[in-house]
Amino acid sequence: MRTHLRPAALVAGAVPLVAALLVTGCDAPSTATASVPDEAFSGAGFTLGPRGGIELSGASREAVTPAGSYPVTAGRAHTFARPDDKLLVVLRHWPQERAARGAAHRMPPLDEPAVETAFLVDTANWALAELDGHPLQWLRRATIRVDTTSATVGDLTHLTLSGPNGGRPGQPVKPPNDPACAGLDPSVNRRVVLPDVKPGTAVTQVLTHLRRQCLNIQYASRPDSGARPGTVHSIVVPVAGQSAPVTVVPASAPGPGAGDSVLAEPSRPVTVVVAR
């Protein structure tokens, strides 16, 4: 059985976007989830098109509760509240009502904001996140963001969370506790060094580099990319003062490249695009 969830209609704004995950916040109201023991969580899946139409599935779908939908402008992420004992899943897409107007074959105009729809997952235990069947990372009391705004019409993205009882291989690895990242103001731009990695690099290796610089991260997937499925296809870094982000992997020219220092906006997540 699958549960079909639709985000509410939203107002228009301004946004030039490119692709896909990020932070937690405490200024948006949260919705309490049903009480489900950690050991009972085995798996839940989210199927998402570029214009909403989110489908929820999996044996532990009762542990998932909607946490709201909000328009987002200029590529900035909405700050959803995340209780300490929950996982937060944030899915970015274009407004669903646009498809109802018969315009699904066209790209949304620049004056229409994307939408972020969030869900709270009631498990304080480790869960393995997979994007289109490829492992991303182990999560615990954390937030994961996936963006489908650069996907084509009819292209579906699948995010799966599997607990220790879900039969997935691998051992949970605790995220690094970097005190240098604690207390950083998300509204203040700061200098970062663009990563020097190549297409086909393992996702875990890229995450280690980006986390070391306290960067916010979101994911996207790309089919038929030429790269080995499940590896990094590209990395897109928003730069302060520029509406269009910089594609670092593969290098874009002209513009900043690997090893260069740029002024980053913490409120705009770095996108790790995974080859499907």
PDB file of C-alpha atoms in Angstrom:
ATOM      1  CA  MET A   1       0.000   0.000   0.000  1.00  0.00           C
ATOM      2  CA  ARG A   2       1.288   3.464  -0.870  1.00  0.00           C
ATOM      3  CA  THR A   3       0.251   6.734   0.680  1.00  0.00           C
ATOM      4  CA  HIS A   4      -0.026   9.665  -1.727  1.00  0.00           C
ATOM      5  CA  LEU A   5       0.886  13.055  -0.280  1.00  0.00           C
ATOM      6  CA  ARG A   6       0.410  16.351  -2.057  1.00  0.00           C
ATOM      7  CA  PRO A   7       1.914  19.680  -0.958  1.00  0.00           C
ATOM      8  CA  ALA A   8      -0.482  22.569  -0.563  1.00  0.00           C
ATOM      9  CA  ALA A   9      -0.776  25.322  -3.178  1.00  0.00           C
ATOM     10  CA  LEU A  10       1.810  28.047  -2.662  1.00  0.00           C
ATOM     11  CA  VAL A  11       2.321  31.664  -3.597  1.00  0.00           C
ATOM     12  CA  ALA A  12       4.773  32.904  -6.216  1.00  0.00           C
ATOM     13  CA  GLY A  13       8.189  34.455  -5.541  1.00  0.00           C
ATOM     14  CA  ALA A  14      11.563  34.721  -7.270  1.00  0.00           C
ATOM     15  CA  VAL A  15      14.123  31.937  -7.742  1.00  0.00           C
ATOM     16  CA  PRO A  16      16.800  30.841 -10.180  1.00  0.00           C
ATOM     17  CA  LEU A  17      17.595  27.259  -9.124  1.00  0.00           C
ATOM     18  CA  VAL A  18      19.747  24.381 -10.221  1.00  0.00           C
ATOM     19  CA  ALA A  19      19.628  21.052  -8.380  1.00  0.00           C
ATOM     20  CA  ALA A  20      19.391  19.449  -4.672  1.00  0.00           C
ATOM     21  CA  LEU A  21      19.884  18.878   0.554  1.00  0.00           C
ATOM     22  CA  LEU A  22      20.542  20.883   4.063  1.00  0.00           C
ATOM     23  CA  VAL A  23      20.239  22.238   7.645  1.00  0.00           C
ATOM     24  CA  THR A  24      17.880  22.207  10.508  1.00  0.00           C
ATOM     25  CA  GLY A  25      16.172  25.156  12.110  1.00  0.00           C
ATOM     26  CA  CYS A  26      13.944  26.085  14.978  1.00  0.00           C
ATOM     27  CA  ASP A  27      11.712  28.834  13.697  1.00  0.00           C
ATOM     28  CA  ALA A  28       9.092  26.687  11.968  1.00  0.00           C
ATOM     29  CA  PRO A  29       6.429  24.739  13.865  1.00  0.00           C
ATOM     30  CA  SER A  30       6.890  20.982  13.913  1.00  0.00           C
ATOM     31  CA  THR A  31       4.256  18.281  13.805  1.00  0.00           C
ATOM     32  CA  ALA A  32       4.371  15.519  16.428  1.00  0.00           C
ATOM     33  CA  THR A  33       4.890  12.030  15.043  1.00  0.00           C
ATOM     34  CA  ALA A  34       3.329   8.765  16.090  1.00  0.00           C
ATOM     35  CA  SER A  35       5.285   6.886  18.729  1.00  0.00           C
ATOM     36  CA  VAL A  36       7.201   4.069  17.050  1.00  0.00           C
ATOM     37  CA  PRO A  37       9.966   2.213  18.927  1.00  0.00           C
ATOM     38  CA  ASP A  38      13.416   2.584  17.347  1.00  0.00           C
ATOM     39  CA  GLU A  39      13.880  -1.161  16.990  1.00  0.00           C
ATOM     40  CA  ALA A  40      10.645  -1.408  14.973  1.00  0.00           C
ATOM     41  CA  PHE A  41      11.845   0.924  12.194  1.00  0.00           C
ATOM     42  CA  SER A  42      12.907  -1.113   9.177  1.00  0.00           C
ATOM     43  CA  GLY A  43      12.405   1.163   6.194  1.00  0.00           C
ATOM     44  CA  ALA A  44      10.469   3.964   4.516  1.00  0.00           C
ATOM     45  CA  GLY A  45      10.618   5.241   0.962  1.00  0.00           C
ATOM     46  CA  PHE A  46       9.825   8.567  -0.724  1.00  0.00           C
ATOM     47  CA  THR A  47       9.105   8.749  -4.457  1.00  0.00           C
ATOM     48  CA  LEU A  48       9.186  12.293  -5.790  1.00  0.00           C
ATOM     49  CA  GLY A  49       8.651  13.899  -9.177  1.00  0.00           C
ATOM     50  CA  PRO A  50      10.001  17.348 -10.111  1.00  0.00           C
ATOM     51  CA  ARG A  51       6.544  18.877  -9.526  1.00  0.00           C
ATOM     52  CA  GLY A  52       5.427  17.275  -6.279  1.00  0.00           C
ATOM     53  CA  GLY A  53       3.234  14.206  -6.145  1.00  0.00           C
ATOM     54  CA  ILE A  54       5.192  12.629  -3.284  1.00  0.00           C
ATOM     55  CA  GLU A  55       4.439   8.957  -2.585  1.00  0.00           C
ATOM     56  CA  LEU A  56       5.301   7.324   0.724  1.00  0.00           C
ATOM     57  CA  SER A  57       5.868   3.581   1.011  1.00  0.00           C
ATOM     58  CA  GLY A  58       7.631   0.978   3.131  1.00  0.00           C
ATOM     59  CA  ALA A  59       6.933  -1.158   6.192  1.00  0.00           C
ATOM     60  CA  SER A  60       7.635   1.764   8.557  1.00  0.00           C
ATOM     61  CA  ARG A  61       5.657   4.440   6.733  1.00  0.00           C
ATOM     62  CA  GLU A  62       3.551   4.941   9.887  1.00  0.00           C
ATOM     63  CA  ALA A  63       6.684   6.417  11.465  1.00  0.00           C
ATOM     64  CA  VAL A  64       6.664   9.269   8.909  1.00  0.00           C
ATOM     65  CA  THR A  65       4.648  12.449   9.515  1.00  0.00           C
ATOM     66  CA  PRO A  66       4.348  15.532   7.231  1.00  0.00           C
ATOM     67  CA  ALA A  67       6.097  18.612   8.634  1.00  0.00           C
ATOM     68  CA  GLY A  68       4.844  21.248   6.180  1.00  0.00           C
ATOM     69  CA  SER A  69       5.462  22.745   2.726  1.00  0.00           C
ATOM     70  CA  TYR A  70       6.982  26.178   2.095  1.00  0.00           C
ATOM     71  CA  PRO A  71       8.082  28.177  -0.966  1.00  0.00           C
ATOM     72  CA  VAL A  72      11.817  28.890  -1.113  1.00  0.00           C
ATOM     73  CA  THR A  73      13.429  31.690  -3.069  1.00  0.00           C
ATOM     74  CA  ALA A  74      16.937  32.426  -4.365  1.00  0.00           C
ATOM     75  CA  GLY A  75      17.993  28.842  -3.673  1.00  0.00           C
ATOM     76  CA  ARG A  76      17.831  29.347   0.094  1.00  0.00           C
ATOM     77  CA  ALA A  77      16.651  26.467   2.249  1.00  0.00           C
ATOM     78  CA  HIS A  78      13.704  26.688   4.617  1.00  0.00           C
ATOM     79  CA  THR A  79      14.597  26.127   8.294  1.00  0.00           C
ATOM     80  CA  PHE A  80      12.369  23.286   9.493  1.00  0.00           C
ATOM     81  CA  ALA A  81      12.291  22.344  13.163  1.00  0.00           C
ATOM     82  CA  ARG A  82      13.746  18.919  13.942  1.00  0.00           C
ATOM     83  CA  PRO A  83      13.184  17.294  17.361  1.00  0.00           C
ATOM     84  CA  ASP A  84      16.322  15.702  18.818  1.00  0.00           C
ATOM     85  CA  ASP A  85      15.033  12.138  18.451  1.00  0.00           C
ATOM     86  CA  LYS A  86      13.832  12.383  14.830  1.00  0.00           C
ATOM     87  CA  LEU A  87      15.164  12.329  11.288  1.00  0.00           C
ATOM     88  CA  LEU A  88      14.112  15.210   9.035  1.00  0.00           C
ATOM     89  CA  VAL A  89      13.612  14.620   5.309  1.00  0.00           C
ATOM     90  CA  VAL A  90      13.282  17.723   3.125  1.00  0.00           C
ATOM     91  CA  LEU A  91      12.277  17.332  -0.542  1.00  0.00           C
ATOM     92  CA  ARG A  92      12.575  20.265  -2.956  1.00  0.00           C
ATOM     93  CA  HIS A  93      10.402  20.403  -6.077  1.00  0.00           C
ATOM     94  CA  TRP A  94       8.367  22.764  -8.253  1.00  0.00           C
ATOM     95  CA  PRO A  95       4.738  23.544  -7.265  1.00  0.00           C
ATOM     96  CA  GLN A  96       2.396  20.735  -8.257  1.00  0.00           C
ATOM     97  CA  GLU A  97      -0.375  23.065  -9.366  1.00  0.00           C
ATOM     98  CA  ARG A  98       1.805  24.136 -12.293  1.00  0.00           C
ATOM     99  CA  ALA A  99       1.328  20.704 -13.867  1.00  0.00           C
ATOM    100  CA  ALA A 100      -2.432  21.042 -13.376  1.00  0.00           C
ATOM    101  CA  ARG A 101      -2.326  24.187 -15.543  1.00  0.00           C
ATOM    102  CA  GLY A 102      -1.027  22.117 -18.438  1.00  0.00           C
ATOM    103  CA  ALA A 103       2.471  23.590 -18.328  1.00  0.00           C
ATOM    104  CA  ALA A 104       4.348  20.511 -17.170  1.00  0.00           C
ATOM    105  CA  HIS A 105       6.348  20.350 -20.397  1.00  0.00           C
ATOM    106  CA  ARG A 106       7.935  23.763 -19.806  1.00  0.00           C
ATOM    107  CA  MET A 107      10.480  24.850 -17.246  1.00  0.00           C
ATOM    108  CA  PRO A 108       8.956  27.011 -14.510  1.00  0.00           C
ATOM    109  CA  PRO A 109       9.521  30.744 -14.938  1.00  0.00           C
ATOM    110  CA  LEU A 110      12.187  32.446 -12.858  1.00  0.00           C
ATOM    111  CA  ASP A 111       9.546  34.297 -10.835  1.00  0.00           C
ATOM    112  CA  GLU A 112       8.028  31.059  -9.497  1.00  0.00           C
ATOM    113  CA  PRO A 113       9.633  29.719  -6.310  1.00  0.00           C
ATOM    114  CA  ALA A 114      10.454  26.107  -5.687  1.00  0.00           C
ATOM    115  CA  VAL A 115       8.769  24.279  -2.801  1.00  0.00           C
ATOM    116  CA  GLU A 116      10.309  22.404   0.114  1.00  0.00           C
ATOM    117  CA  THR A 117       8.127  19.665   1.610  1.00  0.00           C
ATOM    118  CA  ALA A 118       9.368  18.084   4.844  1.00  0.00           C
ATOM    119  CA  PHE A 119       8.702  14.917   6.827  1.00  0.00           C
ATOM    120  CA  LEU A 120       9.698  13.830  10.333  1.00  0.00           C
ATOM    121  CA  VAL A 121      10.769  10.195  10.698  1.00  0.00           C
ATOM    122  CA  ASP A 122      10.221   8.769  14.163  1.00  0.00           C
ATOM    123  CA  THR A 123      13.473   6.923  14.794  1.00  0.00           C
ATOM    124  CA  ALA A 124      16.449   7.933  16.921  1.00  0.00           C
ATOM    125  CA  ASN A 125      18.392   4.938  15.636  1.00  0.00           C
ATOM    126  CA  TRP A 126      20.733   4.772  12.634  1.00  0.00           C
ATOM    127  CA  ALA A 127      19.221   4.676   9.147  1.00  0.00           C
ATOM    128  CA  LEU A 128      20.929   4.225   5.795  1.00  0.00           C
ATOM    129  CA  ALA A 129      19.879   6.785   3.175  1.00  0.00           C
ATOM    130  CA  GLU A 130      19.855   5.591  -0.443  1.00  0.00           C
ATOM    131  CA  LEU A 131      19.148   7.711  -3.515  1.00  0.00           C
ATOM    132  CA  ASP A 132      17.725   5.773  -6.466  1.00  0.00           C
ATOM    133  CA  GLY A 133      19.106   2.578  -4.953  1.00  0.00           C
ATOM    134  CA  HIS A 134      22.621   3.900  -4.271  1.00  0.00           C
ATOM    135  CA  PRO A 135      23.894   4.361  -0.673  1.00  0.00           C
ATOM    136  CA  LEU A 136      24.587   7.945   0.408  1.00  0.00           C
ATOM    137  CA  GLN A 137      25.284   7.960   4.149  1.00  0.00           C
ATOM    138  CA  TRP A 138      24.164   6.689   7.529  1.00  0.00           C
ATOM    139  CA  LEU A 139      21.981   9.166   9.422  1.00  0.00           C
ATOM    140  CA  ARG A 140      21.058   9.546  13.051  1.00  0.00           C
ATOM    141  CA  ARG A 141      19.184  12.511  14.544  1.00  0.00           C
ATOM    142  CA  ALA A 142      20.018  14.437  11.377  1.00  0.00           C
ATOM    143  CA  THR A 143      18.563  16.106   8.286  1.00  0.00           C
ATOM    144  CA  ILE A 144      18.739  15.008   4.659  1.00  0.00           C
ATOM    145  CA  ARG A 145      17.657  17.130   1.701  1.00  0.00           C
ATOM    146  CA  VAL A 146      16.991  16.050  -1.873  1.00  0.00           C
ATOM    147  CA  ASP A 147      16.229  18.425  -4.749  1.00  0.00           C
ATOM    148  CA  THR A 148      14.439  17.424  -7.956  1.00  0.00           C
ATOM    149  CA  THR A 149      14.009  20.885  -9.506  1.00  0.00           C
ATOM    150  CA  SER A 150      16.442  20.096 -12.323  1.00  0.00           C
ATOM    151  CA  ALA A 151      14.764  16.766 -13.164  1.00  0.00           C
ATOM    152  CA  THR A 152      12.820  16.375 -16.397  1.00  0.00           C
ATOM    153  CA  VAL A 153       9.063  15.870 -16.564  1.00  0.00           C
ATOM    154  CA  GLY A 154       8.143  12.288 -15.647  1.00  0.00           C
ATOM    155  CA  ASP A 155      11.520  11.586 -14.062  1.00  0.00           C
ATOM    156  CA  LEU A 156      11.081  10.112 -10.571  1.00  0.00           C
ATOM    157  CA  THR A 157      13.557  10.258  -7.685  1.00  0.00           C
ATOM    158  CA  HIS A 158      13.540   7.606  -4.951  1.00  0.00           C
ATOM    159  CA  LEU A 159      14.869   8.227  -1.450  1.00  0.00           C
ATOM    160  CA  THR A 160      14.935   5.204   0.879  1.00  0.00           C
ATOM    161  CA  LEU A 161      15.694   5.108   4.603  1.00  0.00           C
ATOM    162  CA  SER A 162      16.544   1.649   5.976  1.00  0.00           C
ATOM    163  CA  GLY A 163      17.090   0.925   9.644  1.00  0.00           C
ATOM    164  CA  PRO A 164      19.362  -1.767  11.104  1.00  0.00           C
ATOM    165  CA  ASN A 165      16.413  -4.181  10.759  1.00  0.00           C
ATOM    166  CA  GLY A 166      16.072  -3.380   7.074  1.00  0.00           C
ATOM    167  CA  GLY A 167      18.700  -5.902   5.995  1.00  0.00           C
ATOM    168  CA  ARG A 168      21.092  -3.338   4.475  1.00  0.00           C
ATOM    169  CA  PRO A 169      24.876  -4.001   4.560  1.00  0.00           C
ATOM    170  CA  GLY A 170      27.468  -1.757   6.172  1.00  0.00           C
ATOM    171  CA  GLN A 171      28.093  -0.372   9.621  1.00  0.00           C
ATOM    172  CA  PRO A 172      26.780   2.963  10.894  1.00  0.00           C
ATOM    173  CA  VAL A 173      29.547   5.554  11.053  1.00  0.00           C
ATOM    174  CA  LYS A 174      29.064   8.398  13.486  1.00  0.00           C
ATOM    175  CA  PRO A 175      29.292  11.814  11.764  1.00  0.00           C
ATOM    176  CA  PRO A 176      32.411  13.761  12.708  1.00  0.00           C
ATOM    177  CA  ASN A 177      31.952  16.127  15.635  1.00  0.00           C
ATOM    178  CA  ASP A 178      33.809  19.216  14.489  1.00  0.00           C
ATOM    179  CA  PRO A 179      33.722  21.924  17.177  1.00  0.00           C
ATOM    180  CA  ALA A 180      34.864  24.467  14.586  1.00  0.00           C
ATOM    181  CA  CYS A 181      31.434  24.215  12.926  1.00  0.00           C
ATOM    182  CA  ALA A 182      29.467  24.717  16.133  1.00  0.00           C
ATOM    183  CA  GLY A 183      27.872  28.108  16.542  1.00  0.00           C
ATOM    184  CA  LEU A 184      28.526  29.347  12.996  1.00  0.00           C
ATOM    185  CA  ASP A 185      26.000  31.974  11.958  1.00  0.00           C
ATOM    186  CA  PRO A 186      24.077  30.670   8.893  1.00  0.00           C
ATOM    187  CA  SER A 187      23.315  34.230   7.826  1.00  0.00           C
ATOM    188  CA  VAL A 188      26.981  35.252   7.528  1.00  0.00           C
ATOM    189  CA  ASN A 189      28.889  34.497   4.322  1.00  0.00           C
ATOM    190  CA  ARG A 190      32.325  32.905   4.728  1.00  0.00           C
ATOM    191  CA  ARG A 191      35.335  31.873   2.663  1.00  0.00           C
ATOM    192  CA  VAL A 192      35.654  28.238   1.587  1.00  0.00           C
ATOM    193  CA  VAL A 193      38.043  26.386  -0.708  1.00  0.00           C
ATOM    194  CA  LEU A 194      36.384  24.605  -3.624  1.00  0.00           C
ATOM    195  CA  PRO A 195      36.910  20.822  -3.476  1.00  0.00           C
ATOM    196  CA  ASP A 196      39.457  19.157  -5.747  1.00  0.00           C
ATOM    197  CA  VAL A 197      37.693  15.924  -6.686  1.00  0.00           C
ATOM    198  CA  LYS A 198      36.953  14.162  -9.950  1.00  0.00           C
ATOM    199  CA  PRO A 199      33.710  12.724 -11.385  1.00  0.00           C
ATOM    200  CA  GLY A 200      33.290   9.138 -10.212  1.00  0.00           C
ATOM    201  CA  THR A 201      34.522   9.904  -6.678  1.00  0.00           C
ATOM    202  CA  ALA A 202      32.758   8.070  -3.851  1.00  0.00           C
ATOM    203  CA  VAL A 203      30.032  10.075  -2.120  1.00  0.00           C
ATOM    204  CA  THR A 204      31.503   9.424   1.332  1.00  0.00           C
ATOM    205  CA  GLN A 205      34.853  10.900   0.281  1.00  0.00           C
ATOM    206  CA  VAL A 206      33.210  14.089  -0.984  1.00  0.00           C
ATOM    207  CA  LEU A 207      31.069  14.414   2.154  1.00  0.00           C
ATOM    208  CA  THR A 208      34.197  14.266   4.328  1.00  0.00           C
ATOM    209  CA  HIS A 209      35.757  17.145   2.382  1.00  0.00           C
ATOM    210  CA  LEU A 210      32.631  19.315   2.415  1.00  0.00           C
ATOM    211  CA  ARG A 211      31.877  18.721   6.105  1.00  0.00           C
ATOM    212  CA  ARG A 212      35.429  19.703   6.993  1.00  0.00           C
ATOM    213  CA  GLN A 213      34.563  23.183   5.702  1.00  0.00           C
ATOM    214  CA  CYS A 214      31.218  23.248   7.546  1.00  0.00           C
ATOM    215  CA  LEU A 215      29.242  23.428   4.287  1.00  0.00           C
ATOM    216  CA  ASN A 216      25.539  22.629   4.077  1.00  0.00           C
ATOM    217  CA  ILE A 217      24.844  19.783   1.649  1.00  0.00           C
ATOM    218  CA  GLN A 218      21.923  18.618  -0.447  1.00  0.00           C
ATOM    219  CA  TYR A 219      21.638  15.773  -2.967  1.00  0.00           C
ATOM    220  CA  ALA A 220      20.321  15.367  -6.482  1.00  0.00           C
ATOM    221  CA  SER A 221      20.504  12.478  -8.937  1.00  0.00           C
ATOM    222  CA  ARG A 222      21.188  12.436 -12.644  1.00  0.00           C
ATOM    223  CA  PRO A 223      20.357   9.562 -15.014  1.00  0.00           C
ATOM    224  CA  ASP A 224      22.508   8.546 -18.000  1.00  0.00           C
ATOM    225  CA  SER A 225      25.401  10.690 -16.767  1.00  0.00           C
ATOM    226  CA  GLY A 226      28.281   8.567 -18.023  1.00  0.00           C
ATOM    227  CA  ALA A 227      29.706   8.222 -14.509  1.00  0.00           C
ATOM    228  CA  ARG A 228      29.604   4.984 -12.543  1.00  0.00           C
ATOM    229  CA  PRO A 229      26.174   4.726 -10.855  1.00  0.00           C
ATOM    230  CA  GLY A 230      26.247   5.709  -7.202  1.00  0.00           C
ATOM    231  CA  THR A 231      29.319   7.955  -7.516  1.00  0.00           C
ATOM    232  CA  VAL A 232      29.533  11.748  -7.671  1.00  0.00           C
ATOM    233  CA  HIS A 233      28.630  13.167 -11.073  1.00  0.00           C
ATOM    234  CA  SER A 234      29.069  16.844 -10.182  1.00  0.00           C
ATOM    235  CA  ILE A 235      29.237  19.336  -7.322  1.00  0.00           C
ATOM    236  CA  VAL A 236      27.445  22.684  -7.535  1.00  0.00           C
ATOM    237  CA  VAL A 237      28.527  25.463  -5.166  1.00  0.00           C
ATOM    238  CA  PRO A 238      26.492  28.687  -4.722  1.00  0.00           C
ATOM    239  CA  VAL A 239      28.729  31.775  -4.533  1.00  0.00           C
ATOM    240  CA  ALA A 240      27.742  34.976  -2.729  1.00  0.00           C
ATOM    241  CA  GLY A 241      26.738  37.740  -5.130  1.00  0.00           C
ATOM    242  CA  GLN A 242      26.081  35.335  -8.010  1.00  0.00           C
ATOM    243  CA  SER A 243      22.605  34.098  -8.887  1.00  0.00           C
ATOM    244  CA  ALA A 244      23.975  31.064 -10.737  1.00  0.00           C
ATOM    245  CA  PRO A 245      26.047  28.597  -8.707  1.00  0.00           C
ATOM    246  CA  VAL A 246      29.488  27.353  -9.784  1.00  0.00           C
ATOM    247  CA  THR A 247      29.835  23.795 -11.069  1.00  0.00           C
ATOM    248  CA  VAL A 248      33.080  22.564  -9.528  1.00  0.00           C
ATOM    249  CA  VAL A 249      33.007  18.943 -10.694  1.00  0.00           C
ATOM    250  CA  PRO A 250      33.465  18.816 -13.589  1.00  0.00           C
ATOM    251  CA  ALA A 251      35.211  22.192 -13.667  1.00  0.00           C
ATOM    252  CA  SER A 252      33.353  25.029 -15.359  1.00  0.00           C
ATOM    253  CA  ALA A 253      35.165  27.660 -17.394  1.00  0.00           C
ATOM    254  CA  PRO A 254      35.486  30.542 -17.040  1.00  0.00           C
ATOM    255  CA  GLY A 255      35.053  30.908 -13.286  1.00  0.00           C
ATOM    256  CA  PRO A 256      36.414  29.568 -10.011  1.00  0.00           C
ATOM    257  CA  GLY A 257      37.730  26.018  -9.979  1.00  0.00           C
ATOM    258  CA  ALA A 258      39.041  23.369  -7.619  1.00  0.00           C
ATOM    259  CA  GLY A 259      41.373  24.834  -5.011  1.00  0.00           C
ATOM    260  CA  ASP A 260      40.082  28.381  -5.442  1.00  0.00           C
ATOM    261  CA  SER A 261      38.669  30.323  -2.499  1.00  0.00           C
ATOM    262  CA  VAL A 262      35.124  31.678  -2.859  1.00  0.00           C
ATOM    263  CA  LEU A 263      32.659  33.480  -0.612  1.00  0.00           C
ATOM    264  CA  ALA A 264      29.898  30.983   0.161  1.00  0.00           C
ATOM    265  CA  GLU A 265      26.366  31.615   1.458  1.00  0.00           C
ATOM    266  CA  PRO A 266      25.533  29.060   4.186  1.00  0.00           C
ATOM    267  CA  SER A 267      21.801  29.507   3.548  1.00  0.00           C
ATOM    268  CA  ARG A 268      22.254  28.123   0.011  1.00  0.00           C
ATOM    269  CA  PRO A 269      23.297  24.466   0.130  1.00  0.00           C
ATOM    270  CA  VAL A 270      26.046  22.863  -1.894  1.00  0.00           C
ATOM    271  CA  THR A 271      24.588  20.277  -4.268  1.00  0.00           C
ATOM    272  CA  VAL A 272      26.150  16.833  -4.615  1.00  0.00           C
ATOM    273  CA  VAL A 273      24.765  15.286  -7.819  1.00  0.00           C
ATOM    274  CA  VAL A 274      24.888  11.483  -7.755  1.00  0.00           C
ATOM    275  CA  ALA A 275      25.033   9.447 -10.964  1.00  0.00           C
ATOM    276  CA  ARG A 276      22.038   7.185 -11.395  1.00  0.00           C
TER     277      ARG A 276
END
